[in-house]
Each structure stands twice: as C-alpha cells, then as structure tokens.
Amino acid sequence: MSQTRKDRGKAVLDALNREAGEAQAQALADIAPDFADMVHEFAFGDIYSRPGLGMRERMIATISVLAAMGNASPQLEAHIQSALNTGLSREEITEVLMQVSVYAGFPATVNALTIAKRVFARQPETGRD
Amino acid sequence: MSQTRKDRGKAVLDALNREAGEAQAQALADIAPDFADMVHEFAFGDIYSRPGLGMRERMIATISVLAAMGNASPQLEAHIQSALNTGLSREEITEVLMQVSVYAGFPATVNALTIAKRVFARQPETGRD
Amino acid sequence: MSQTRKDRGKAVLDALNREAGEAQAQALADIAPDFADMVHEFAFGDIYSRPGLGMRERMIATISVLAAMGNASPQLEAHIQSALNTGLSREEITEVLMQVSVYAGFPATVNALTIAKRVFARQPETGRD
Amino acid sequence: MSQTRKDRGKAVLDALNREAGEAQAQALADIAPDFADMVHEFAFGDIYSRPGLGMRERMIATISVLAAMGNASPQLEAHIQSALNTGLSREEITEVLMQVSVYAGFPATVNALTIAKRVFARQPETGRD
Amino acid sequence: MSQTRKDRGKAVLDALNREAGEAQAQALADIAPDFADMVHEFAFGDIYSRPGLGMRERMIATISVLAAMGNASPQLEAHIQSALNTGLSREEITEVLMQVSVYAGFPATVNALTIAKRVFARQPETGRD
Amino acid sequence: MSQTRKDRGKAVLDALNREAGEAQAQALADIAPDFADMVHEFAFGDIYSRPGLGMRERMIATISVLAAMGNASPQLEAHIQSALNTGLSREEITEVLMQVSVYAGFPATVNALTIAKRVFARQPETGRD
C-alpha cells in the first residue's frame, strides 16, 4: 500500500516533470532518501493525485504559492516547467504570476517572471503558446 | 480613462463579491479613499480584467496565495466567497487549499480550511457543490 | 499499511496532545476529513514517529518554527501544550521562544510568549517547571 | 553600564509610547522578565537611541516593516501610536502604509490601514494632522 | 490619462534610478511588457508620486520592507541605489537597515547590509556620505 | 559591563563557529562595525549564553527557524556547521530539517537539506555521525 502511494506519486511526478523529479530524488539520495520518498508519496501520491481538482488547476495553485513565497526558486523553476508540461500556455503562466502581484507585491511577480523567462527560453515555442 | 479603469474594476469586483468590495471601500473611505480607488483600478481594473486567464483560474491563484501567506484572513475569507461566486465548487476550493499544504505547510491549509468552513456555512449548499 | 501509518500517527498525537488532535480532526471532519487523516498519517505517522531524533527535540523545532512564522497561532498554542506534555519545562519553552528573537525579530518572540503565558496559565505549575 | 543601556532604552520608549511599553513589560513580567529588559536594552537602548538617523525616520522604517510582515498586529498598533507621538502626521503614516503595498501587496496595506484607523480614532484630531 | 500615469511614473523612476528602471523594463519586455508598464504606472505613477510624503521617506519605507522580506534581493539592491540618489547618506541607509533587525531579526539586517556594501562600493564616496 | 557582554558573546560564538563569526564580523567591519558588536553582545552574549536551555537545544531552534524562513541561506549554512560543532549528529540535523516540512512546507526542507549536504561534504565523516 505504501508502495502504491509511492508508485502513484512517481507516476504523477513523471508526467509532470520527470527530469526535475529525478534530479531532486538524486540530490536527496545521500542525505535524506526517506524524504525523497515522502515527496513522492505525500506530495504527489496523496495530494496531487486526488480527484476533485484538475492537474492544470493544481499547477496554478502551486506556482502561485511558490511565486508569493519568493524563497523557493528551484521549486518555482521546476514547476513552471511542470505547468507547461500540463498544458498551461506561456501566456496563462505569465498571467498567473501577474495575478500574484496584487497579494504578494511587485517583487514577487518580477522575480517569478525572471524565472519563467528562463524556463520558457529552454524550449522551442510551440504553436499553442 | 482612469474613470474607465475604475469602472472596469468596479464591474469585476461587483461580479466577484460586491458585498466585500463595498465593505472594504467603506472601511477605507475615511482614512485612505484613494487607496480604495487603487484597489478598484489596479487590482480589479488592470489585473483581474485582463484577457488571457479565466476568472476561475485567477481565483485559484488568489486563494492559494492568501492561504500560503497566512496573514491576510479578511482577504482570504472575502475571496473564498468570490471563488464560490465565480463557480468554483466547495470541493474544488477545498482541494486548492489542500494543495497549498505541500508548499506552505500544514498550518496554512488547516487555518485556511477553518476560514473556508465559515464561508461555506453562511449559505445553503447548492446541488452543484 | 496506510491504516498502520494512521494508527502510528494517532498514537503519537494522542501522547503529545490528544485534546488538540481530536479538536482539529473534529473541526476538519465536515470539510476535509481526508486532510485530517493526512495530518495523522504524514505529520505524526511519518515524520514525528521517526527514530533518530527525540520527541523533545522535535517539539523544540516545532515551536521554534511556529513562533518564527507568526501566522499560525492555533498550532503554536496546541504545540506549546504538546511541548509541556513531552516534558519540556516552562523555562525551557520560554528560552526556546527567546532564542527565536535573534533570527525572526522581537515581535515573533513577544507574541509567542503571550501565547505561552496563556497555555501555562491553564494548568497548575508542577514542581518540575 | 547595562543599567545605562536599560535607562537609555526606557527613556526612548517612554518618549515614544510609554503606555505600550509599560503594558508590554507588565505582560512579560511573569513569564520572561529578562526579555522585557532586553527590549528596553537592545531595541530601544542600543538601536533606537543611535545617532545618525532621526526618530521620525526610525518610526517610518518600523511601521513599514510591521505592516509588510502582517503578523505582528499588536506591535504595529503600538508603533503607529509611537509614530504619531514622534510627530508623523496621520497623512504621512497613511502614505507610508500605502507605499508598502508596492512591495508587500495590497492586503498588507489594507490590514495596516485598518489598524491605523483604530489608533487614529482613539484621539482627537489636532490641527496638524 | 493612462499615458499621463505612465509618463509621471517614468519621470519618478528616472529620477530615482533610471538605470535599474530601464534594466527591469527591458528584462520584462519580451515576457510581460504590460507588467513593466504597470510598474511605471501603479508603483511609480500612482504611489511614489503622491504628495503627502517626501521621496526620502518613501525610500526609507521601501528599503525597510525589502530588507525585512529578505526574498527580493534585486529590488533591495536597486532601491538602496535609489535611496542614495534621493539624498539619503550611507550612514542613514545603514541605520535604517539596523533598525529592521529589531522587527525582522538579525539575518535580515546582515544580508541587507551585505547588499548595501556592494552598492556603496560601486561609486566613489562623496563628501556628504 | 558591555565589554563583558561582548566577551561572553565572543566566547560563545568562538565555541560554536569561530570561522563564521570572524567572517561575518569582518564583512560588517567597514559598513556597520557596531552591528557586528551587537551580534556578539545581544545574540551570543545575551541570548545564547543564558542558562536554562542547552546549546544543543538552542541550535535545534536556530536551524529550524532559519530553514523555515528560507531567506537566510548564509546564516543557515553557518549554523548547520555550528550545530555539528555543538555535537548534533548529521542524522539529528537531517531529522530536524525534515520536521520543519510539516509546518513550513516541503521546499523549506528540501532547500535546507541542500545546504546541509554542502556543509556535511566539507568535513570527513566521524564515527559518531
């Protein structure tokens, strides 16, 4: 059953952003491998995989929170990529980050847009974006 | 034109949560009436009314940020109501707040759910929720 | 196995602060019962119950974080009680909260001490404290 | 010498807001009397009493930080009063709080203005304000 | 009229720190040009340009908030330069940052002083400072 | 007497992490030497050196707060080293940082573990760890 949670989480994370998920698991492997498992199990296996809210909506919540907090740049960068992978367009992501400015201030948005720009630059623009 | 921004903002805010908008404007009227106008003009006239992201998505971003910050209870309460008014179901709002826990911790979610419960209790449950 | 995590978590929480645990579970029961389970399973079943760090040390970490964040008063109040139940003395708890001031500022400590005072006042002082 | 720091701090705090200073010292007296002394000695004796920046400027910094943090309402309320006592006008205080919105978001300013309104209401408006 | 807000904002920002303003506008130009306009219009055109508080006082509020937040280094760096340009001396800026420590903790001040040192080092010390 | 506070603080800091203490004092020496003294006097002379709580417990509180805040990486890095020097094992430090995740979210813990890994890598592992 715990295996199931981990498997379910790994499947979700692989679909969202396999590269970032594996990089994080590897980074944690020699200091806190159990915590890497918990990320798979709790974050992705328990929360992200719940019915009742689409993955697109979950990514909007996630990048909004990370942009507002302003102290979790690696996670914001990874999940802006996840948001793209989930089908949010560049314009939608940009709008979400602008929305954050009302509640968390202009620097939160400017700094998040700087990260978004870096993510967007890493891949060819598709017709959709 | 500034009038236009204010009118556009007022229209957005009236559709989202007229009661909370008017309560805030009235509360600010005798200390910072210009700031009440700026809320109408910048927050709702400039940001919320932009095309490129639906109102439903904007409300997900807003309540996520407010829940994560954990220091803006009046605004979170008002905008959980706005989220309901925009068509998010109780279940979706609850899921958004649970999603926040991964990034901002359990107390952020528990305290936001406590506020959501209060908002939900104020109105008869509809078939949709 | 998930049952086991929940049971293990419930046992930890019952030993720490059964009253607060039950109050929170009850408060969440009609809005997000699954989240109440996750508190039992992840927070108390996965993290708190790990070997490698004593419960006394976990409570020091917990009340330090909650005092520093300054936006989670209900949790800080509950866990100052948990800290007492775990065997931390009033003096030790007070010193932990004073230590926080260096890193999170004086208001964090003053406001946490105000909460601690309320918790301490609810029970007869024992010889140990 | 430590006595001197305490005396100097007490003099500064008495000039700024004797009532709030005494209320805080009394509140801390039976839980952390040493911390009340440290507030007098470090905050007011060491920092506030330094030459090189006027008291008016120090109060602008203080209420800006407290408004931005949004989790220290008792301190913000006390120091908006201190700011008035130092000679800042109601308009200046209101403008400082509006300035905060650019960097910390609209809720920080709205909630701080709500507190300011309460402080302003407690005393007759003078010609200056 | 919107043109007027933008022009007024641009004039304020040019006087404060033209270099940083242009760098930010350029950085945002290919991801969120509208947001760059909003910074000019709302932050500098609406807020900074209001009468009722001097620019010197606005800069004290700004660098205090940014130092306390601790998650907006590029903005803090830009506005310590703006503060110098507005006529605040190095000593005054240093005192403002020290004042922040009382409310936001020692790391906020130490990290802000590290940034201030970098800004101060970029220009010859004048007689005034 | 102030000399005594400074000496006492210097002794505490030298025992905890002389290298980091001297690096910080040197970094502050040409911008805010008085603030470097205050770190010695208030943080280490007044707070850390108080009886009533062991140094091991103080370090748990400190690294918990710094990990939760997420905006004070240099201080977190220095004090994870201090924690090792005080006798906390790598496993205990890792557990403390995992405990933080419940209250401050997963990114706080992941980013703190990344810093801990860097500190741990700088020294040969002893039998104890």
mmCIF file of N, CA, C and O in Angstrom, chain D residues 50-106:
data_model
loop_
_atom_site.group_PDB
_atom_site.id
_atom_site.type_symbol
_atom_site.label_atom_id
_atom_site.label_comp_id
_atom_site.label_asym_id
_atom_site.label_seq_id
_atom_site.Cartn_x
_atom_site.Cartn_y
_atom_site.Cartn_z
ATOM 1 N N ARG D 50 20.491 55.344 18.735
ATOM 2 C CA ARG D 50 21.706 55.666 17.996
ATOM 3 C C ARG D 50 21.557 57.007 17.278
ATOM 4 O O ARG D 50 20.491 57.322 16.755
ATOM 5 N N PRO D 51 22.629 57.751 17.215
ATOM 6 C CA PRO D 51 22.600 58.956 16.377
ATOM 7 C C PRO D 51 22.686 58.491 14.914
ATOM 8 O O PRO D 51 22.855 57.312 14.644
ATOM 9 N N GLY D 52 22.530 59.380 13.992
ATOM 10 C CA GLY D 52 22.721 59.016 12.588
ATOM 11 C C GLY D 52 21.415 58.797 11.852
ATOM 12 O O GLY D 52 21.392 58.678 10.625
ATOM 13 N N LEU D 53 20.323 58.716 12.617
ATOM 14 C CA LEU D 53 19.014 58.630 11.960
ATOM 15 C C LEU D 53 17.987 59.180 12.950
ATOM 16 O O LEU D 53 17.997 58.822 14.127
ATOM 17 N N GLY D 54 17.129 60.044 12.466
ATOM 18 C CA GLY D 54 16.143 60.657 13.349
ATOM 19 C C GLY D 54 15.075 59.667 13.802
ATOM 20 O O GLY D 54 14.888 58.613 13.178
ATOM 21 N N MET D 55 14.386 60.016 14.862
ATOM 22 C CA MET D 55 13.349 59.137 15.402
ATOM 23 C C MET D 55 12.182 59.032 14.418
ATOM 24 O O MET D 55 11.555 57.987 14.284
ATOM 25 N N ARG D 56 11.905 60.113 13.748
ATOM 26 C CA ARG D 56 10.867 60.132 12.724
ATOM 27 C C ARG D 56 11.172 59.100 11.629
ATOM 28 O O ARG D 56 10.297 58.319 11.246
ATOM 29 N N GLU D 57 12.412 59.037 11.197
ATOM 30 C CA GLU D 57 12.813 58.087 10.165
ATOM 31 C C GLU D 57 12.756 56.652 10.718
ATOM 32 O O GLU D 57 12.371 55.721 10.013
ATOM 33 N N ARG D 58 13.166 56.497 11.968
ATOM 34 C CA ARG D 58 13.100 55.153 12.569
ATOM 35 C C ARG D 58 11.653 54.652 12.629
ATOM 36 O O ARG D 58 11.385 53.473 12.417
ATOM 37 N N MET D 59 10.736 55.544 12.923
ATOM 38 C CA MET D 59 9.342 55.097 13.006
ATOM 39 C C MET D 59 8.780 54.742 11.626
ATOM 40 O O MET D 59 7.947 53.848 11.505
ATOM 41 N N ILE D 60 9.233 55.466 10.596
ATOM 42 C CA ILE D 60 8.813 55.099 9.234
ATOM 43 C C ILE D 60 9.307 53.687 8.904
ATOM 44 O O ILE D 60 8.546 52.854 8.389
ATOM 45 N N ALA D 61 10.559 53.397 9.233
ATOM 46 C CA ALA D 61 11.098 52.053 8.984
ATOM 47 C C ALA D 61 10.302 51.013 9.775
ATOM 48 O O ALA D 61 9.929 49.957 9.240
ATOM 49 N N THR D 62 10.032 51.321 11.025
ATOM 50 C CA THR D 62 9.362 50.347 11.901
ATOM 51 C C THR D 62 7.958 50.010 11.422
ATOM 52 O O THR D 62 7.591 48.835 11.309
ATOM 53 N N ILE D 63 7.158 51.032 11.154
ATOM 54 C CA ILE D 63 5.781 50.704 10.758
ATOM 55 C C ILE D 63 5.748 50.084 9.359
ATOM 56 O O ILE D 63 4.880 49.270 9.063
ATOM 57 N N SER D 64 6.716 50.408 8.518
ATOM 58 C CA SER D 64 6.776 49.761 7.196
ATOM 59 C C SER D 64 7.039 48.270 7.338
ATOM 60 O O SER D 64 6.372 47.445 6.696
ATOM 61 N N VAL D 65 8.020 47.937 8.155
ATOM 62 C CA VAL D 65 8.356 46.522 8.347
ATOM 63 C C VAL D 65 7.179 45.774 8.972
ATOM 64 O O VAL D 65 6.811 44.679 8.514
ATOM 65 N N LEU D 66 6.595 46.338 10.010
ATOM 66 C CA LEU D 66 5.499 45.640 10.694
ATOM 67 C C LEU D 66 4.288 45.482 9.773
ATOM 68 O O LEU D 66 3.621 44.437 9.790
ATOM 69 N N ALA D 67 4.019 46.490 8.963
ATOM 70 C CA ALA D 67 2.906 46.363 8.015
ATOM 71 C C ALA D 67 3.203 45.287 6.977
ATOM 72 O O ALA D 67 2.339 44.482 6.629
ATOM 73 N N ALA D 68 4.425 45.244 6.490
ATOM 74 C CA ALA D 68 4.791 44.258 5.472
ATOM 75 C C ALA D 68 4.742 42.839 6.021
ATOM 76 O O ALA D 68 4.298 41.920 5.334
ATOM 77 N N MET D 69 5.182 42.653 7.264
ATOM 78 C CA MET D 69 5.192 41.316 7.851
ATOM 79 C C MET D 69 3.760 40.818 8.079
ATOM 80 O O MET D 69 3.470 39.642 7.888
ATOM 81 N N GLY D 70 2.891 41.683 8.496
ATOM 82 C CA GLY D 70 1.475 41.339 8.587
ATOM 83 C C GLY D 70 1.147 40.327 9.663
ATOM 84 O O GLY D 70 0.026 39.829 9.729
ATOM 85 N N ASN D 71 2.111 40.006 10.522
ATOM 86 C CA ASN D 71 1.843 39.022 11.572
ATOM 87 C C ASN D 71 2.192 39.559 12.955
ATOM 88 O O ASN D 71 2.463 38.786 13.864
ATOM 89 N N ALA D 72 2.188 40.859 13.084
ATOM 90 C CA ALA D 72 2.575 41.474 14.358
ATOM 91 C C ALA D 72 1.652 42.656 14.652
ATOM 92 O O ALA D 72 2.111 43.770 14.887
ATOM 93 N N SER D 73 0.368 42.376 14.655
ATOM 94 C CA SER D 73 -0.616 43.444 14.822
ATOM 95 C C SER D 73 -0.458 44.234 16.115
ATOM 96 O O SER D 73 -0.589 45.456 16.097
ATOM 97 N N PRO D 74 -0.189 43.589 17.264
ATOM 98 C CA PRO D 74 -0.071 44.402 18.481
ATOM 99 C C PRO D 74 1.080 45.413 18.379
ATOM 100 O O PRO D 74 0.953 46.553 18.829
ATOM 101 N N GLN D 75 2.174 44.964 17.773
ATOM 102 C CA GLN D 75 3.324 45.867 17.636
ATOM 103 C C GLN D 75 3.028 46.976 16.627
ATOM 104 O O GLN D 75 3.422 48.122 16.826
ATOM 105 N N LEU D 76 2.333 46.637 15.550
ATOM 106 C CA LEU D 76 2.011 47.665 14.566
ATOM 107 C C LEU D 76 1.089 48.716 15.191
ATOM 108 O O LEU D 76 1.297 49.922 15.013
ATOM 109 N N GLU D 77 0.117 48.250 15.945
ATOM 110 C CA GLU D 77 -0.796 49.198 16.595
ATOM 111 C C GLU D 77 -0.038 50.109 17.568
ATOM 112 O O GLU D 77 -0.216 51.331 17.564
ATOM 113 N N ALA D 78 0.848 49.505 18.369
ATOM 114 C CA ALA D 78 1.611 50.320 19.332
ATOM 115 C C ALA D 78 2.481 51.342 18.616
ATOM 116 O O ALA D 78 2.583 52.504 19.042
ATOM 117 N N HIS D 79 3.092 50.936 17.501
ATOM 118 C CA HIS D 79 4.057 51.843 16.877
ATOM 119 C C HIS D 79 3.413 52.828 15.899
ATOM 120 O O HIS D 79 4.059 53.801 15.522
ATOM 121 N N ILE D 80 2.200 52.575 15.472
ATOM 122 C CA ILE D 80 1.506 53.665 14.772
ATOM 123 C C ILE D 80 1.241 54.788 15.784
ATOM 124 O O ILE D 80 1.389 55.968 15.470
ATOM 125 N N GLN D 81 0.895 54.390 17.000
ATOM 126 C CA GLN D 81 0.763 55.405 18.054
ATOM 127 C C GLN D 81 2.101 56.096 18.308
ATOM 128 O O GLN D 81 2.169 57.324 18.437
ATOM 129 N N SER D 82 3.188 55.314 18.386
ATOM 130 C CA SER D 82 4.515 55.913 18.575
ATOM 131 C C SER D 82 4.830 56.897 17.455
ATOM 132 O O SER D 82 5.427 57.954 17.699
ATOM 133 N N ALA D 83 4.469 56.524 16.237
ATOM 134 C CA ALA D 83 4.751 57.387 15.092
ATOM 135 C C ALA D 83 4.014 58.720 15.236
ATOM 136 O O ALA D 83 4.583 59.790 14.984
ATOM 137 N N LEU D 84 2.746 58.658 15.654
ATOM 138 C CA LEU D 84 2.002 59.897 15.926
ATOM 139 C C LEU D 84 2.713 60.706 17.013
ATOM 140 O O LEU D 84 2.890 61.921 16.888
ATOM 141 N N ASN D 85 3.119 60.028 18.069
ATOM 142 C CA ASN D 85 3.770 60.730 19.189
ATOM 143 C C ASN D 85 5.081 61.381 18.765
ATOM 144 O O ASN D 85 5.513 62.376 19.342
ATOM 145 N N THR D 86 5.728 60.799 17.766
ATOM 146 C CA THR D 86 7.004 61.319 17.280
ATOM 147 C C THR D 86 6.801 62.504 16.342
ATOM 148 O O THR D 86 7.757 63.164 15.953
ATOM 149 N N GLY D 87 5.568 62.733 15.935
ATOM 150 C CA GLY D 87 5.309 63.894 15.111
ATOM 151 C C GLY D 87 4.937 63.592 13.677
ATOM 152 O O GLY D 87 4.706 64.510 12.886
ATOM 153 N N LEU D 88 4.890 62.316 13.321
ATOM 154 C CA LEU D 88 4.385 61.993 11.986
ATOM 155 C C LEU D 88 2.890 62.301 11.960
ATOM 156 O O LEU D 88 2.162 61.991 12.908
ATOM 157 N N SER D 89 2.446 62.873 10.880
ATOM 158 C CA SER D 89 1.015 63.188 10.769
ATOM 159 C C SER D 89 0.240 61.951 10.323
ATOM 160 O O SER D 89 0.824 60.988 9.809
ATOM 161 N N ARG D 90 -1.074 62.016 10.527
ATOM 162 C CA ARG D 90 -1.905 60.919 10.039
ATOM 163 C C ARG D 90 -1.727 60.705 8.543
ATOM 164 O O ARG D 90 -1.693 59.562 8.070
ATOM 165 N N GLU D 91 -1.607 61.783 7.828
ATOM 166 C CA GLU D 91 -1.445 61.642 6.376
ATOM 167 C C GLU D 91 -0.123 60.954 6.036
ATOM 168 O O GLU D 91 -0.072 60.088 5.159
ATOM 169 N N GLU D 92 0.925 61.357 6.730
ATOM 170 C CA GLU D 92 2.223 60.724 6.450
ATOM 171 C C GLU D 92 2.187 59.228 6.768
ATOM 172 O O GLU D 92 2.719 58.402 6.011
ATOM 173 N N ILE D 93 1.592 58.875 7.896
ATOM 174 C CA ILE D 93 1.502 57.450 8.255
ATOM 175 C C ILE D 93 0.705 56.690 7.199
ATOM 176 O O ILE D 93 1.088 55.587 6.770
ATOM 177 N N THR D 94 -0.387 57.280 6.771
ATOM 178 C CA THR D 94 -1.214 56.646 5.741
ATOM 179 C C THR D 94 -0.423 56.462 4.447
ATOM 180 O O THR D 94 -0.501 55.407 3.795
ATOM 181 N N GLU D 95 0.351 57.470 4.082
ATOM 182 C CA GLU D 95 1.166 57.355 2.866
ATOM 183 C C GLU D 95 2.244 56.278 2.999
ATOM 184 O O GLU D 95 2.515 55.542 2.046
ATOM 185 N N VAL D 96 2.860 56.192 4.179
ATOM 186 C CA VAL D 96 3.862 55.137 4.394
ATOM 187 C C VAL D 96 3.215 53.768 4.184
ATOM 188 O O VAL D 96 3.774 52.894 3.508
ATOM 189 N N LEU D 97 2.024 53.598 4.746
ATOM 190 C CA LEU D 97 1.363 52.290 4.625
ATOM 191 C C LEU D 97 0.958 51.999 3.181
ATOM 192 O O LEU D 97 0.991 50.845 2.733
ATOM 193 N N MET D 98 0.583 53.035 2.437
ATOM 194 C CA MET D 98 0.272 52.818 1.020
ATOM 195 C C MET D 98 1.529 52.453 0.231
ATOM 196 O O MET D 98 1.483 51.635 -0.692
ATOM 197 N N GLN D 99 2.643 53.075 0.587
ATOM 198 C CA GLN D 99 3.917 52.753 -0.068
ATOM 199 C C GLN D 99 4.251 51.263 0.080
ATOM 200 O O GLN D 99 4.797 50.642 -0.840
ATOM 201 N N VAL D 100 3.911 50.712 1.218
ATOM 202 C CA VAL D 100 4.192 49.289 1.483
ATOM 203 C C VAL D 100 3.512 48.372 0.460
ATOM 204 O O VAL D 100 4.035 47.300 0.121
ATOM 205 N N SER D 101 2.364 48.800 -0.065
ATOM 206 C CA SER D 101 1.591 47.926 -0.965
ATOM 207 C C SER D 101 2.373 47.514 -2.207
ATOM 208 O O SER D 101 2.172 46.423 -2.741
ATOM 209 N N VAL D 102 3.257 48.386 -2.667
ATOM 210 C CA VAL D 102 4.016 48.063 -3.880
ATOM 211 C C VAL D 102 4.880 46.815 -3.677
ATOM 212 O O VAL D 102 5.009 45.988 -4.573
ATOM 213 N N TYR D 103 5.396 46.684 -2.474
ATOM 214 C CA TYR D 103 6.387 45.629 -2.231
ATOM 215 C C TYR D 103 5.812 44.414 -1.508
ATOM 216 O O TYR D 103 6.286 43.306 -1.684
ATOM 217 N N ALA D 104 4.787 44.638 -0.696
ATOM 218 C CA ALA D 104 4.256 43.529 0.108
ATOM 219 C C ALA D 104 2.810 43.180 -0.229
ATOM 220 O O ALA D 104 2.239 42.286 0.396
ATOM 221 N N GLY D 105 2.237 43.853 -1.205
ATOM 222 C CA GLY D 105 0.888 43.515 -1.639
ATOM 223 C C GLY D 105 -0.199 44.336 -0.979
ATOM 224 O O GLY D 105 0.014 44.983 0.034
ATOM 225 N N PHE D 106 -1.374 44.291 -1.603
ATOM 226 C CA PHE D 106 -2.498 45.096 -1.129
ATOM 227 C C PHE D 106 -3.005 44.672 0.250
ATOM 228 O O PHE D 106 -3.346 45.544 1.063
#
